[in-house]
CSV table of C-alpha atoms in Angstrom, one decimal:
chain,number,residue,atom,x,y,z
A,9,MET,CA,-0.3,0.0,0.0
A,10,ALA,CA,0.9,3.4,-0.6
A,11,HIS,CA,1.2,5.9,2.6
A,12,ALA,CA,1.0,9.5,2.8
A,13,HIS,CA,0.9,11.7,5.9
A,14,GLN,CA,-1.4,14.4,6.3
A,15,LYS,CA,-1.7,17.1,8.9
A,16,THR,CA,-4.9,18.8,9.5
A,17,ASP,CA,-5.7,21.2,12.3
A,18,LEU,CA,-7.3,18.3,14.1
A,19,HIS,CA,-6.0,15.0,13.2
A,20,THR,CA,-3.0,13.4,11.7
A,21,VAL,CA,-4.5,11.4,9.0
A,22,ASP,CA,-1.5,8.3,7.8
A,23,PHE,CA,-3.4,7.8,4.0
A,24,GLN,CA,-3.2,4.0,2.8
A,25,VAL,CA,-4.0,3.7,-1.1
A,26,ASP,CA,-3.9,1.0,-3.5
A,27,PRO,CA,-1.2,1.4,-5.8
A,28,VAL,CA,-3.3,1.5,-8.7
A,29,VAL,CA,-4.7,4.9,-7.2
A,30,LEU,CA,-1.3,6.9,-7.6
A,31,GLU,CA,-0.2,5.5,-11.1
A,32,LEU,CA,-3.9,6.4,-12.4
A,33,GLY,CA,-3.0,9.7,-10.9
A,34,GLN,CA,0.7,9.9,-12.4
A,35,ARG,CA,-0.4,9.0,-15.9
A,36,PHE,CA,-3.4,12.1,-16.3
A,37,VAL,CA,-0.4,14.6,-15.3
A,38,ASP,CA,1.8,13.0,-17.2
A,39,ALA,CA,-0.8,14.3,-20.1
A,40,GLY,CA,-0.8,17.5,-18.6
A,41,HIS,CA,-4.0,17.1,-16.7
A,42,GLU,CA,-5.7,17.4,-12.7
A,43,LEU,CA,-7.1,14.0,-11.0
A,44,SER,CA,-8.0,13.5,-7.6
A,45,LEU,CA,-10.0,10.8,-5.4
A,46,VAL,CA,-13.0,12.1,-4.3
A,47,GLY,CA,-16.1,12.0,-2.0
A,48,GLY,CA,-16.9,8.9,-0.3
A,49,PRO,CA,-13.6,6.9,-0.7
A,50,VAL,CA,-11.8,9.5,0.8
A,51,ARG,CA,-14.1,10.1,3.5
A,52,ASP,CA,-13.9,6.4,4.7
A,53,LEU,CA,-10.1,6.7,4.8
A,54,PHE,CA,-10.5,9.1,7.9
A,55,LEU,CA,-13.0,6.7,9.4
A,56,GLY,CA,-10.4,3.7,8.6
A,57,ARG,CA,-12.3,1.9,6.4
A,58,THR,CA,-11.9,1.1,2.1
A,59,SER,CA,-13.9,0.2,-1.1
A,60,PRO,CA,-13.7,-1.7,-3.7
A,61,ASP,CA,-15.7,1.4,-5.8
A,62,LEU,CA,-13.5,4.5,-6.1
A,63,ASP,CA,-14.5,8.0,-7.7
A,64,PHE,CA,-12.3,10.6,-9.4
A,65,THR,CA,-12.4,13.8,-10.9
A,66,THR,CA,-10.5,15.5,-13.3
A,67,ASP,CA,-10.6,18.4,-15.5
A,68,ALA,CA,-10.2,15.9,-18.1
A,69,THR,CA,-12.8,15.7,-20.2
A,70,PRO,CA,-14.7,12.3,-21.5
A,71,ASP,CA,-12.7,11.8,-24.6
A,72,GLN,CA,-9.7,12.7,-23.2
A,73,THR,CA,-10.6,10.5,-20.4
A,74,VAL,CA,-11.0,7.7,-22.7
A,75,ALA,CA,-8.0,8.2,-24.2
A,76,LEU,CA,-6.0,7.5,-21.5
A,77,VAL,CA,-7.5,4.9,-19.6
A,78,LYS,CA,-8.6,2.5,-22.8
A,79,LYS,CA,-5.1,0.0,-22.5
A,80,TRP,CA,-4.5,0.3,-19.2
A,81,ALA,CA,-7.8,-0.8,-17.4
A,82,ASP,CA,-8.5,-4.0,-17.9
A,83,ASN,CA,-12.4,-3.3,-19.8
A,84,PHE,CA,-13.9,0.9,-19.3
A,85,TRP,CA,-17.6,1.3,-20.5
A,86,GLU,CA,-18.9,4.9,-21.7
A,87,ILE,CA,-22.7,4.7,-20.2
A,88,GLY,CA,-22.8,8.1,-18.7
A,89,ARG,CA,-20.4,10.0,-20.9
A,90,ALA,CA,-23.2,12.3,-20.9
A,91,PHE,CA,-22.9,13.0,-17.6
A,92,GLY,CA,-19.3,13.4,-17.9
A,93,THR,CA,-18.1,10.2,-16.7
A,94,ILE,CA,-16.7,7.3,-17.7
A,95,GLY,CA,-16.3,3.7,-15.5
A,96,MET,CA,-13.5,1.3,-15.3
A,97,ARG,CA,-12.7,-1.5,-13.5
A,98,LYS,CA,-8.5,-2.6,-12.8
A,99,ALA,CA,-6.5,-4.7,-10.2
A,100,GLY,CA,-9.9,-5.5,-8.8
A,101,PHE,CA,-11.5,-2.2,-8.0
A,102,GLN,CA,-14.7,-0.7,-9.7
A,103,ILE,CA,-13.3,2.9,-10.7
A,104,GLU,CA,-15.5,5.9,-11.9
A,105,ILE,CA,-13.9,9.2,-13.5
A,106,THR,CA,-16.4,11.8,-13.7
A,107,THR,CA,-15.0,16.1,-15.8
A,108,TYR,CA,-15.5,18.5,-13.4
A,109,ARG,CA,-19.0,19.5,-13.1
A,110,ALA,CA,-21.7,21.9,-12.3
A,111,GLU,CA,-25.4,20.3,-12.4
A,112,ALA,CA,-28.8,21.4,-11.4
A,113,TYR,CA,-32.5,20.0,-11.3
A,114,ASP,CA,-35.0,21.6,-12.8
A,115,PRO,CA,-37.4,22.2,-10.4
A,116,GLU,CA,-40.0,20.3,-12.6
A,117,SER,CA,-37.5,17.7,-13.9
A,118,ARG,CA,-36.5,14.2,-12.6
A,119,LYS,CA,-33.2,14.8,-14.9
A,120,PRO,CA,-30.6,16.5,-14.0
A,121,VAL,CA,-29.0,19.4,-16.3
A,122,VAL,CA,-25.0,18.6,-16.1
A,123,ALA,CA,-22.7,21.2,-17.6
A,124,PHE,CA,-18.7,20.9,-17.5
A,125,GLY,CA,-16.3,23.1,-14.9
A,126,SER,CA,-13.3,23.6,-14.7
A,127,SER,CA,-12.6,24.0,-11.4
A,128,LEU,CA,-12.4,21.0,-8.2
A,129,THR,CA,-13.1,23.7,-5.8
A,130,ASP,CA,-16.3,24.7,-8.1
A,131,ASP,CA,-16.8,20.2,-8.2
A,132,LEU,CA,-16.2,20.2,-5.0
A,133,LEU,CA,-18.8,23.2,-4.1
A,134,ARG,CA,-22.0,21.5,-5.9
A,135,ARG,CA,-21.3,18.1,-3.4
A,136,ASP,CA,-24.1,16.8,-1.6
A,137,PHE,CA,-22.4,17.3,2.4
A,138,THR,CA,-18.6,19.0,3.4
A,139,ILE,CA,-17.7,15.0,4.6
A,140,ASN,CA,-18.3,13.7,1.0
A,141,ALA,CA,-17.0,17.2,-0.8
A,142,MET,CA,-13.3,16.2,0.4
A,143,ALA,CA,-10.2,15.3,-2.1
A,144,LEU,CA,-7.1,13.5,-2.4
A,145,ARG,CA,-4.3,15.6,-5.0
A,146,LEU,CA,-2.7,12.7,-7.2
A,147,PRO,CA,-0.4,12.0,-7.4
A,148,SER,CA,0.8,13.6,-4.6
A,149,MET,CA,-2.1,13.2,-2.0
A,150,GLU,CA,-2.5,16.6,-1.0
A,151,LEU,CA,-5.5,17.1,0.4
A,152,ILE,CA,-8.1,19.7,-0.7
A,153,ASP,CA,-11.1,20.1,2.2
A,154,PRO,CA,-12.1,23.9,1.0
A,155,PHE,CA,-15.3,23.4,3.2
A,156,GLY,CA,-14.7,21.9,6.7
A,157,GLY,CA,-15.2,18.2,5.9
A,158,VAL,CA,-12.2,16.8,8.5
A,159,ARG,CA,-13.9,19.5,10.5
A,160,ASP,CA,-17.8,18.3,10.4
A,161,LEU,CA,-16.4,14.6,10.7
A,162,HIS,CA,-14.8,14.9,13.7
A,163,ALA,CA,-17.8,16.3,15.0
A,164,SER,CA,-20.0,13.7,13.3
A,165,VAL,CA,-21.9,16.7,12.2
A,166,LEU,CA,-23.7,16.8,8.4
A,167,ALA,CA,-23.8,20.1,6.7
A,168,THR,CA,-23.9,20.8,3.1
A,169,PRO,CA,-20.5,23.3,1.0
A,170,GLY,CA,-23.2,25.9,0.7
A,171,ALA,CA,-26.8,26.8,1.5
A,172,PRO,CA,-28.6,23.5,2.3
A,173,GLU,CA,-31.5,24.6,-0.1
A,174,ALA,CA,-29.8,25.3,-2.7
A,175,SER,CA,-28.2,21.9,-2.0
A,176,PHE,CA,-31.4,20.0,-2.2
A,177,SER,CA,-33.0,22.1,-4.9
A,178,ASP,CA,-30.3,21.3,-7.1
A,179,ASP,CA,-30.0,17.2,-6.2
A,180,PRO,CA,-33.9,16.5,-3.6
A,181,LEU,CA,-32.7,13.0,-3.3
A,182,ARG,CA,-29.9,14.7,-1.1
A,183,MET,CA,-32.7,14.9,1.6
A,184,MET,CA,-32.7,11.4,1.3
A,185,ARG,CA,-29.2,10.9,1.6
A,186,ALA,CA,-29.0,12.4,5.0
A,187,ALA,CA,-31.1,10.6,6.4
A,188,ARG,CA,-29.4,7.2,5.2
A,189,PHE,CA,-25.4,9.1,6.5
A,190,ALA,CA,-28.0,9.4,10.3
A,191,SER,CA,-28.0,5.8,10.0
A,192,GLN,CA,-24.8,4.8,8.2
A,193,LEU,CA,-22.4,6.9,9.9
A,194,GLY,CA,-24.9,8.3,12.9
A,195,VAL,CA,-24.4,11.5,12.5
A,196,ALA,CA,-26.0,14.1,13.3
A,197,VAL,CA,-27.6,16.3,11.2
A,198,HIS,CA,-26.4,20.3,11.1
A,199,ASP,CA,-30.0,22.6,12.5
A,200,ASP,CA,-30.4,24.6,9.0
A,201,VAL,CA,-29.8,20.6,6.9
A,202,ARG,CA,-33.1,19.8,9.4
A,203,VAL,CA,-35.0,22.7,8.8
A,204,ALA,CA,-34.4,23.0,4.9
A,205,MET,CA,-35.3,19.3,4.5
A,206,THR,CA,-38.5,20.3,6.7
A,207,GLN,CA,-39.7,23.3,4.4
A,208,MET,CA,-38.4,21.5,1.0
A,209,ALA,CA,-40.1,18.1,2.1
A,210,ASP,CA,-42.1,17.7,-1.3
A,211,ARG,CA,-39.9,18.6,-3.5
A,212,ILE,CA,-39.1,14.6,-2.9
A,213,SER,CA,-41.8,14.0,-4.7
A,214,ILE,CA,-40.0,14.8,-8.3
A,215,ILE,CA,-37.2,12.3,-8.0
A,216,SER,CA,-38.4,8.9,-9.6
A,217,SER,CA,-39.2,6.2,-7.0
A,218,GLU,CA,-36.3,3.7,-8.0
A,219,ARG,CA,-34.2,6.3,-6.8
A,220,VAL,CA,-36.3,7.1,-3.9
A,221,ARG,CA,-36.0,3.0,-2.9
A,222,ASP,CA,-31.9,2.6,-3.0
A,223,GLU,CA,-31.5,5.2,-0.9
A,224,LEU,CA,-33.9,3.9,1.8
A,225,VAL,CA,-32.3,0.3,2.0
A,226,LYS,CA,-29.2,1.3,1.9
A,227,LEU,CA,-30.8,4.3,4.7
A,228,ILE,CA,-32.5,0.7,6.8
A,229,CYS,CA,-29.6,-1.8,6.8
A,230,GLY,CA,-27.7,1.5,8.3
A,231,MET,CA,-25.4,1.0,11.9
A,232,HIS,CA,-28.1,3.3,12.7
A,233,PRO,CA,-31.8,2.6,11.2
A,234,ARG,CA,-33.5,3.9,14.3
A,235,VAL,CA,-32.3,7.4,13.4
A,236,GLY,CA,-32.6,7.4,9.9
A,237,VAL,CA,-36.4,6.5,10.0
A,238,ASP,CA,-37.0,9.3,12.9
A,239,LEU,CA,-35.5,11.8,10.7
A,240,LEU,CA,-37.7,11.4,8.0
A,241,VAL,CA,-40.5,11.1,10.1
A,242,ASP,CA,-39.4,14.4,12.2
A,243,THR,CA,-38.9,16.6,8.5
A,244,GLY,CA,-41.8,15.5,7.4
A,245,LEU,CA,-39.9,13.9,4.5
A,246,ALA,CA,-41.4,10.3,5.2
A,247,GLU,CA,-45.1,11.8,4.6
A,248,PHE,CA,-44.4,11.4,0.1
A,249,VAL,CA,-42.1,8.1,0.9
A,250,LEU,CA,-43.8,6.1,3.7
A,251,PRO,CA,-46.0,7.2,4.8
A,252,GLU,CA,-47.5,4.5,6.5
A,253,VAL,CA,-44.7,5.2,9.3
A,254,SER,CA,-46.0,9.0,9.9
A,255,ALA,CA,-49.2,7.4,10.0
A,256,LEU,CA,-48.1,5.2,13.5
A,257,ARG,CA,-47.8,8.3,16.0
A,258,LEU,CA,-51.4,8.0,16.6
A,259,GLU,CA,-52.8,10.1,18.8
A,260,SER,CA,-52.3,8.8,23.2
A,261,ASP,CA,-56.5,8.3,24.2
A,262,GLU,CA,-57.1,10.2,27.6
A,263,HIS,CA,-56.8,7.5,29.6
A,264,HIS,CA,-53.3,7.3,27.9
A,265,ARG,CA,-54.5,3.3,27.7
A,266,HIS,CA,-52.6,1.9,24.2
A,267,LYS,CA,-48.4,2.7,23.7
A,268,ASP,CA,-47.3,4.8,21.4
A,269,VAL,CA,-47.3,2.3,18.3
A,270,TYR,CA,-44.5,4.4,16.4
A,271,GLN,CA,-42.4,4.4,18.6
A,272,HIS,CA,-42.4,0.8,19.7
A,273,SER,CA,-42.2,0.4,15.8
A,274,LEU,CA,-38.4,1.3,16.0
A,275,GLN,CA,-37.7,-0.3,19.0
A,276,VAL,CA,-38.6,-4.0,16.5
A,277,LEU,CA,-36.6,-2.4,14.3
A,278,GLU,CA,-33.6,-2.1,16.4
A,279,GLN,CA,-33.9,-5.5,18.4
A,280,ALA,CA,-34.7,-7.2,14.7
A,281,ALA,CA,-31.5,-6.3,13.5
A,282,SER,CA,-29.6,-6.8,17.5
A,283,LEU,CA,-31.2,-10.4,16.5
A,284,GLU,CA,-29.1,-10.9,12.5
A,285,THR,CA,-26.9,-13.2,12.4
A,286,ASP,CA,-22.8,-13.2,10.8
A,287,GLU,CA,-22.3,-14.7,6.5
A,288,ASP,CA,-23.4,-18.5,8.0
A,289,GLY,CA,-26.5,-17.8,10.0
A,290,LEU,CA,-30.1,-18.7,9.2
A,291,VAL,CA,-30.4,-14.3,8.8
A,292,PRO,CA,-26.5,-12.5,7.5
A,293,GLY,CA,-27.6,-9.4,8.6
A,294,PRO,CA,-27.5,-6.6,7.2
A,295,ASP,CA,-30.8,-7.9,6.7
A,296,PHE,CA,-33.1,-5.7,4.7
A,297,ILE,CA,-36.5,-7.9,4.6
A,298,LEU,CA,-36.4,-8.2,8.4
A,299,ARG,CA,-36.0,-5.1,9.2
A,300,PHE,CA,-38.3,-3.4,6.9
A,301,ALA,CA,-41.1,-6.1,8.0
A,302,ALA,CA,-39.9,-5.0,12.1
A,303,LEU,CA,-41.0,-1.2,10.5
A,304,MET,CA,-43.9,-2.0,9.4
A,305,HIS,CA,-45.7,-4.8,10.9
A,306,ASP,CA,-47.9,-2.7,12.8
A,307,VAL,CA,-48.8,0.0,10.1
A,308,GLY,CA,-52.1,-2.0,9.7
A,309,LYS,CA,-52.8,-0.5,13.4
A,310,PRO,CA,-54.2,3.0,12.6
A,311,ALA,CA,-57.2,2.3,9.8
A,312,THR,CA,-58.2,-0.6,13.0
A,313,ARG,CA,-58.3,1.4,16.1
A,314,ARG,CA,-60.8,0.5,18.1
A,315,PHE,CA,-61.7,2.3,21.8
A,316,GLU,CA,-63.4,-0.9,23.2
A,317,PRO,CA,-66.6,-0.6,26.2
A,318,GLY,CA,-64.4,-0.1,29.4
A,319,GLY,CA,-61.5,2.3,27.8
A,320,ALA,CA,-59.8,-1.1,26.1
A,321,VAL,CA,-58.2,-0.4,22.7
A,322,SER,CA,-58.0,-2.8,20.1
A,323,PHE,CA,-55.9,-3.6,16.3
A,324,ARG,CA,-58.1,-6.4,15.6
A,325,HIS,CA,-56.5,-7.8,11.5
A,326,HIS,CA,-53.9,-5.1,11.7
A,327,ASP,CA,-51.6,-8.0,10.6
A,328,MET,CA,-53.8,-8.6,7.4
A,329,VAL,CA,-54.6,-5.0,6.6
A,330,GLY,CA,-50.5,-4.2,7.8
A,331,ALA,CA,-49.7,-6.6,4.9
A,332,LYS,CA,-52.0,-4.9,2.0
A,333,LEU,CA,-50.7,-1.5,2.9
A,334,THR,CA,-46.5,-2.8,2.8
A,335,ALA,CA,-47.2,-4.3,-0.3
A,336,LYS,CA,-48.9,-1.0,-1.9
A,337,ARG,CA,-46.0,0.7,-0.3
A,338,MET,CA,-43.3,-1.1,-1.7
A,339,LYS,CA,-44.5,-1.6,-5.3
A,340,THR,CA,-45.2,1.9,-5.3
A,341,LEU,CA,-41.2,2.3,-4.8
A,342,ARG,CA,-40.7,-0.1,-7.4
A,343,PHE,CA,-39.3,-3.1,-5.2
A,344,ASP,CA,-38.8,-6.3,-6.8
A,345,ASN,CA,-41.9,-8.5,-6.8
A,346,ASP,CA,-40.5,-11.2,-4.3
A,347,THR,CA,-38.8,-9.0,-1.4
A,348,ILE,CA,-42.4,-7.6,-1.8
A,349,LYS,CA,-43.8,-10.8,-1.3
A,350,ALA,CA,-41.5,-11.5,1.4
A,351,VAL,CA,-41.4,-8.4,3.8
A,352,ALA,CA,-45.5,-8.6,3.8
A,353,ARG,CA,-46.1,-12.2,4.2
A,354,LEU,CA,-44.2,-11.1,7.8
A,355,VAL,CA,-46.1,-8.2,8.7
A,356,GLU,CA,-49.1,-10.4,8.0
A,357,LEU,CA,-47.6,-14.1,9.9
A,358,HIS,CA,-46.3,-11.5,12.9
A,359,MET,CA,-49.3,-12.1,15.3
A,360,ARG,CA,-49.9,-15.8,14.7
A,361,PHE,CA,-47.3,-16.6,17.5
A,362,TYR,CA,-49.7,-15.2,20.4
A,363,GLY,CA,-51.8,-17.4,22.0
A,364,TYR,CA,-49.1,-20.1,22.1
A,365,GLY,CA,-48.5,-20.1,25.5
A,366,GLU,CA,-52.2,-19.6,26.6
A,367,ALA,CA,-53.7,-22.4,24.5
A,368,GLY,CA,-51.2,-24.8,23.5
A,369,TRP,CA,-51.2,-26.1,20.2
A,370,THR,CA,-51.0,-29.5,18.2
A,371,ASP,CA,-48.3,-30.8,16.4
A,372,SER,CA,-50.8,-29.7,13.6
A,373,ALA,CA,-50.8,-26.3,14.4
A,374,VAL,CA,-47.1,-26.5,14.9
A,375,ARG,CA,-46.9,-28.0,11.5
A,376,ARG,CA,-49.3,-25.2,10.0
A,377,TYR,CA,-46.9,-22.3,11.7
A,378,ILE,CA,-43.8,-24.0,9.4
A,379,THR,CA,-45.2,-24.5,6.2
A,380,ASP,CA,-46.9,-20.9,6.9
A,381,ALA,CA,-43.5,-19.5,7.3
A,382,GLY,CA,-42.3,-21.4,4.5
A,383,PRO,CA,-37.9,-20.2,4.4
A,384,LEU,CA,-39.0,-17.1,6.4
A,385,LEU,CA,-39.3,-19.1,9.0
A,386,GLY,CA,-36.1,-18.1,10.5
A,387,ARG,CA,-36.9,-13.9,9.8
A,388,LEU,CA,-40.3,-15.1,11.6
A,389,HIS,CA,-38.6,-16.4,14.4
A,390,ARG,CA,-37.0,-12.9,14.8
A,391,LEU,CA,-39.6,-11.0,14.3
A,392,THR,CA,-41.6,-11.9,16.4
A,393,ARG,CA,-39.4,-12.1,19.3
A,394,SER,CA,-38.6,-8.3,18.6
A,395,ASP,CA,-42.2,-7.5,18.8
A,396,VAL,CA,-41.8,-7.9,22.6
A,397,THR,CA,-41.2,-4.5,24.4
A,398,THR,CA,-43.5,-4.7,27.1
A,399,ARG,CA,-41.6,-3.3,30.3
A,400,ASN,CA,-43.3,-5.9,32.2
A,401,GLN,CA,-40.5,-8.4,33.1
A,402,ARG,CA,-42.7,-11.2,34.1
A,403,LYS,CA,-44.9,-11.0,30.6
A,404,ALA,CA,-41.8,-10.7,28.3
A,405,GLU,CA,-40.1,-13.8,30.5
A,406,ARG,CA,-43.1,-16.1,30.2
A,407,LEU,CA,-43.3,-15.0,25.9
A,408,SER,CA,-39.5,-15.7,25.6
A,409,PHE,CA,-40.3,-19.2,27.3
A,410,ALA,CA,-43.5,-19.9,25.2
A,411,TYR,CA,-41.4,-19.3,22.1
A,412,ASP,CA,-38.7,-20.7,23.1
A,413,ASP,CA,-40.9,-24.0,23.4
A,414,LEU,CA,-42.2,-23.3,20.3
A,415,GLU,CA,-39.2,-23.7,18.9
A,416,SER,CA,-38.0,-26.5,20.7
A,417,ARG,CA,-41.3,-28.2,19.1
A,418,ILE,CA,-40.1,-27.1,15.6
A,419,GLU,CA,-37.0,-28.8,16.1
A,420,ALA,CA,-38.7,-32.1,17.4
A,421,LEU,CA,-41.3,-32.3,14.1
A,422,ARG,CA,-38.6,-31.7,12.0
A,423,GLU,CA,-36.2,-34.2,13.3
A,424,GLN,CA,-39.3,-36.4,12.5
A,425,GLU,CA,-40.8,-35.2,9.6
A,426,SER,CA,-39.3,-33.2,6.1
A,427,LEU,CA,-41.4,-30.0,7.1
A,428,GLU,CA,-39.6,-28.1,4.8
A,429,ALA,CA,-41.5,-29.2,1.8
A,430,VAL,CA,-44.7,-30.7,3.4
A,431,ARG,CA,-46.3,-32.4,0.8
A,432,PRO,CA,-49.3,-35.2,0.3
A,433,ASP,CA,-48.9,-38.4,0.5
A,434,LEU,CA,-49.8,-39.5,-2.6
A,435,ASN,CA,-48.5,-37.6,-5.9
A,436,GLY,CA,-51.4,-36.2,-8.9
A,437,ALA,CA,-50.5,-39.3,-10.4
A,438,GLN,CA,-51.4,-41.6,-7.6
A,439,ILE,CA,-54.6,-39.9,-6.6
A,440,MET,CA,-55.7,-40.3,-11.1
A,441,ALA,CA,-54.6,-43.8,-11.0
A,442,LEU,CA,-56.6,-44.0,-7.9
A,443,LEU,CA,-59.7,-42.3,-8.4
A,444,ARG,CA,-59.5,-42.7,-12.3
A,445,LEU,CA,-60.0,-39.0,-12.9
A,446,LYS,CA,-58.4,-37.5,-15.8
A,447,PRO,CA,-56.0,-33.8,-15.2
A,448,GLY,CA,-58.5,-31.6,-14.1
A,449,PRO,CA,-59.7,-29.1,-11.3
A,450,VAL,CA,-61.1,-32.5,-8.6
A,451,VAL,CA,-57.6,-33.8,-8.8
A,452,GLY,CA,-56.8,-30.7,-7.3
A,453,ARG,CA,-59.4,-31.0,-4.7
A,454,ALA,CA,-58.1,-34.2,-4.2
A,455,TYR,CA,-54.7,-32.8,-4.2
A,456,LYS,CA,-55.8,-30.7,-1.1
A,457,TYR,CA,-57.6,-32.3,0.8
A,458,LEU,CA,-54.3,-35.4,1.6
A,459,LEU,CA,-52.4,-32.0,2.0
A,460,GLU,CA,-54.9,-31.4,4.6
A,461,GLU,CA,-54.8,-35.2,6.1
A,462,ARG,CA,-51.1,-34.8,5.8
A,463,MET,CA,-51.4,-31.0,7.6
A,464,GLU,CA,-53.2,-32.8,11.1
A,465,HIS,CA,-52.1,-35.9,11.4
A,466,GLY,CA,-48.2,-35.9,10.0
A,467,PRO,CA,-46.5,-38.6,7.7
A,468,LEU,CA,-49.0,-41.6,6.4
A,469,ASP,CA,-48.4,-44.8,5.5
A,470,ALA,CA,-49.9,-45.3,1.5
A,471,ALA,CA,-52.5,-47.6,2.4
A,472,VAL,CA,-53.5,-45.7,4.8
A,473,ALA,CA,-53.4,-42.5,2.4
A,474,GLU,CA,-54.9,-44.4,0.1
A,475,SER,CA,-58.2,-45.7,2.3
A,476,ARG,CA,-58.8,-41.7,3.7
A,477,LEU,CA,-59.0,-40.2,-0.2
A,478,LEU,CA,-61.2,-43.1,-1.3
A,479,ALA,CA,-63.5,-42.2,1.8
A,480,TRP,CA,-63.2,-38.2,0.6
A,481,TRP,CA,-64.0,-39.9,-2.8
A,482,ALA,CA,-67.0,-42.1,-1.6
A,483,GLU,CA,-68.8,-38.2,-0.5
A,484,GLN,CA,-67.9,-36.4,-3.3
A,485,PRO,CA,-70.9,-35.8,-5.5
A,486,GLU,CA,-68.8,-36.1,-8.7
A,487,SER,CA,-68.2,-39.7,-7.6
A,488,ALA,CA,-69.5,-42.1,-10.2
A,489,PRO,CA,-71.8,-45.4,-9.3
A,490,GLU,CA,-68.7,-47.2,-10.4
A,491,ALA,CA,-66.2,-45.2,-9.0
A,492,PRO,CA,-63.5,-47.6,-6.5
A,493,GLU,CA,-65.7,-48.9,-3.3
A,494,SER,CA,-65.0,-46.8,-0.3
A,495,ALA,CA,-63.4,-47.4,3.0
A,496,ALA,CA,-64.4,-47.0,6.1
A,497,PRO,CA,-65.3,-43.0,6.4
A,498,SER,CA,-62.6,-40.7,8.0
A,499,ALA,CA,-63.4,-37.8,9.8
A,500,ALA,CA,-64.1,-34.9,7.5
A,501,ALA,CA,-60.4,-32.6,7.0
A,502,PRO,CA,-59.9,-29.8,9.3
A,503,ASP,CA,-60.7,-26.2,8.7
A,504,PRO,CA,-57.1,-24.3,8.8
A,505,ALA,CA,-59.7,-21.5,10.2
A,506,LYS,CA,-60.3,-23.1,13.5
A,507,SER,CA,-56.0,-23.9,14.2
A,508,PRO,CA,-55.1,-22.3,17.2
A,509,ALA,CA,-52.6,-20.7,15.2
A,510,ALA,CA,-55.1,-18.3,13.6
A,511,VAL,CA,-56.9,-17.6,16.9
A,512,GLU,CA,-56.9,-13.3,16.7
A,513,PRO,CA,-54.4,-12.2,20.1
A,514,SER,CA,-56.1,-10.8,22.6
A,515,PRO,CA,-56.0,-7.2,21.9
A,516,THR,CA,-54.0,-6.0,25.1
A,517,GLU,CA,-51.1,-8.4,23.8
A,518,GLU,CA,-47.3,-6.6,22.1
A,519,SER,CA,-47.4,-6.4,19.2
């Protein structure tokens, strides 16, 4: 690694950069151009972090940049040429080199208007925050910090190089980035930045859903997601990005008999993040699906809140309502279908556990819990445990003990049965052969019946499964006189809605 010692009035920093950085800088200087490492990679040097993505800025035009790197880089691309950016890969690094520029957004447009510049200082002025408006001039390794980025990084404060109103007018997404950096870096926003975010929150509506989504994912996956979400809500940005979360700040009833749903949701988010595993575990962190489900799990409560006789407050079916609201919001933000389904499913299932400790579940109910969660079971375990925020220690211990017991039963059943892919004991071909049917809806109904039997009673021998299927078939209107004679009738298939897993929890339960 190459080293450079740079003294500032606040730090003595031992910069360590890969030789490829200095080599690239020397190529530009030899050709009569300037080149500086800029933005996040410089900020991360102060934080002791490294990144495989390197951003550079130069006075060279895109054509001149291409001429300098086309034989040096492992490969390069010109997708960002219109914005002055040439991308490339070299020695495992992904590199972007951008011509000095001034950039602004038309107030009515989502697309930036780009003009190339000739000054490094002017280029740094147009960047989002002072901690990202620092540069290392290459190959000399001279630190260029005209707007106090080192000072603000040292103070853990997020400020803009110029007036925040001008910065956010140029690119309103920077308001989302402020909340994202608050989450990732644990920095506080300068008072002027907070005021500007509050006054200009509606400007985020001109930004594409995809760009907003990408910033939101980074925020939720940060080290301090609660801080980032709180900033979105306090400044009013959440009214345009996550209005369902803002709505959680329900006014307390006059007797204060229900808890603050918003603060509860932030605490569940924090607790869920703390239960993520390492890379070898079931839920490697940071896990967006788990965290976002934790944040959104109670968004159905405002629409379902009811004041019961005697002053109690209920939120019946808020899990189902919340799942629909979550899916709708994620579709608006252009999330992919798999992610939408996973998060919404966790929101839908987060109340299923309640009542287990009091009523107990049959093995059938445990099987349904496992199969309904499917590949989300590890996340559902963590979401359910995180949903306990009561200060009542005895209640918390009781719920924790009950869930410990449920997990033990799940593991015991898993050892006995293959629960990850529960299927009927007869397949479609066997069903058609036994009942002398052709493919069609009736075969599907027979399959569903056998699946219910499998869920209710566990694995069955083939002979028992055939006997029960024949008994079921004898009771069906489609059963013809010449159909095989049925065996002795068995008990009717259970009603899934009557499973203990589907019992509506008490409205006083933690959720």
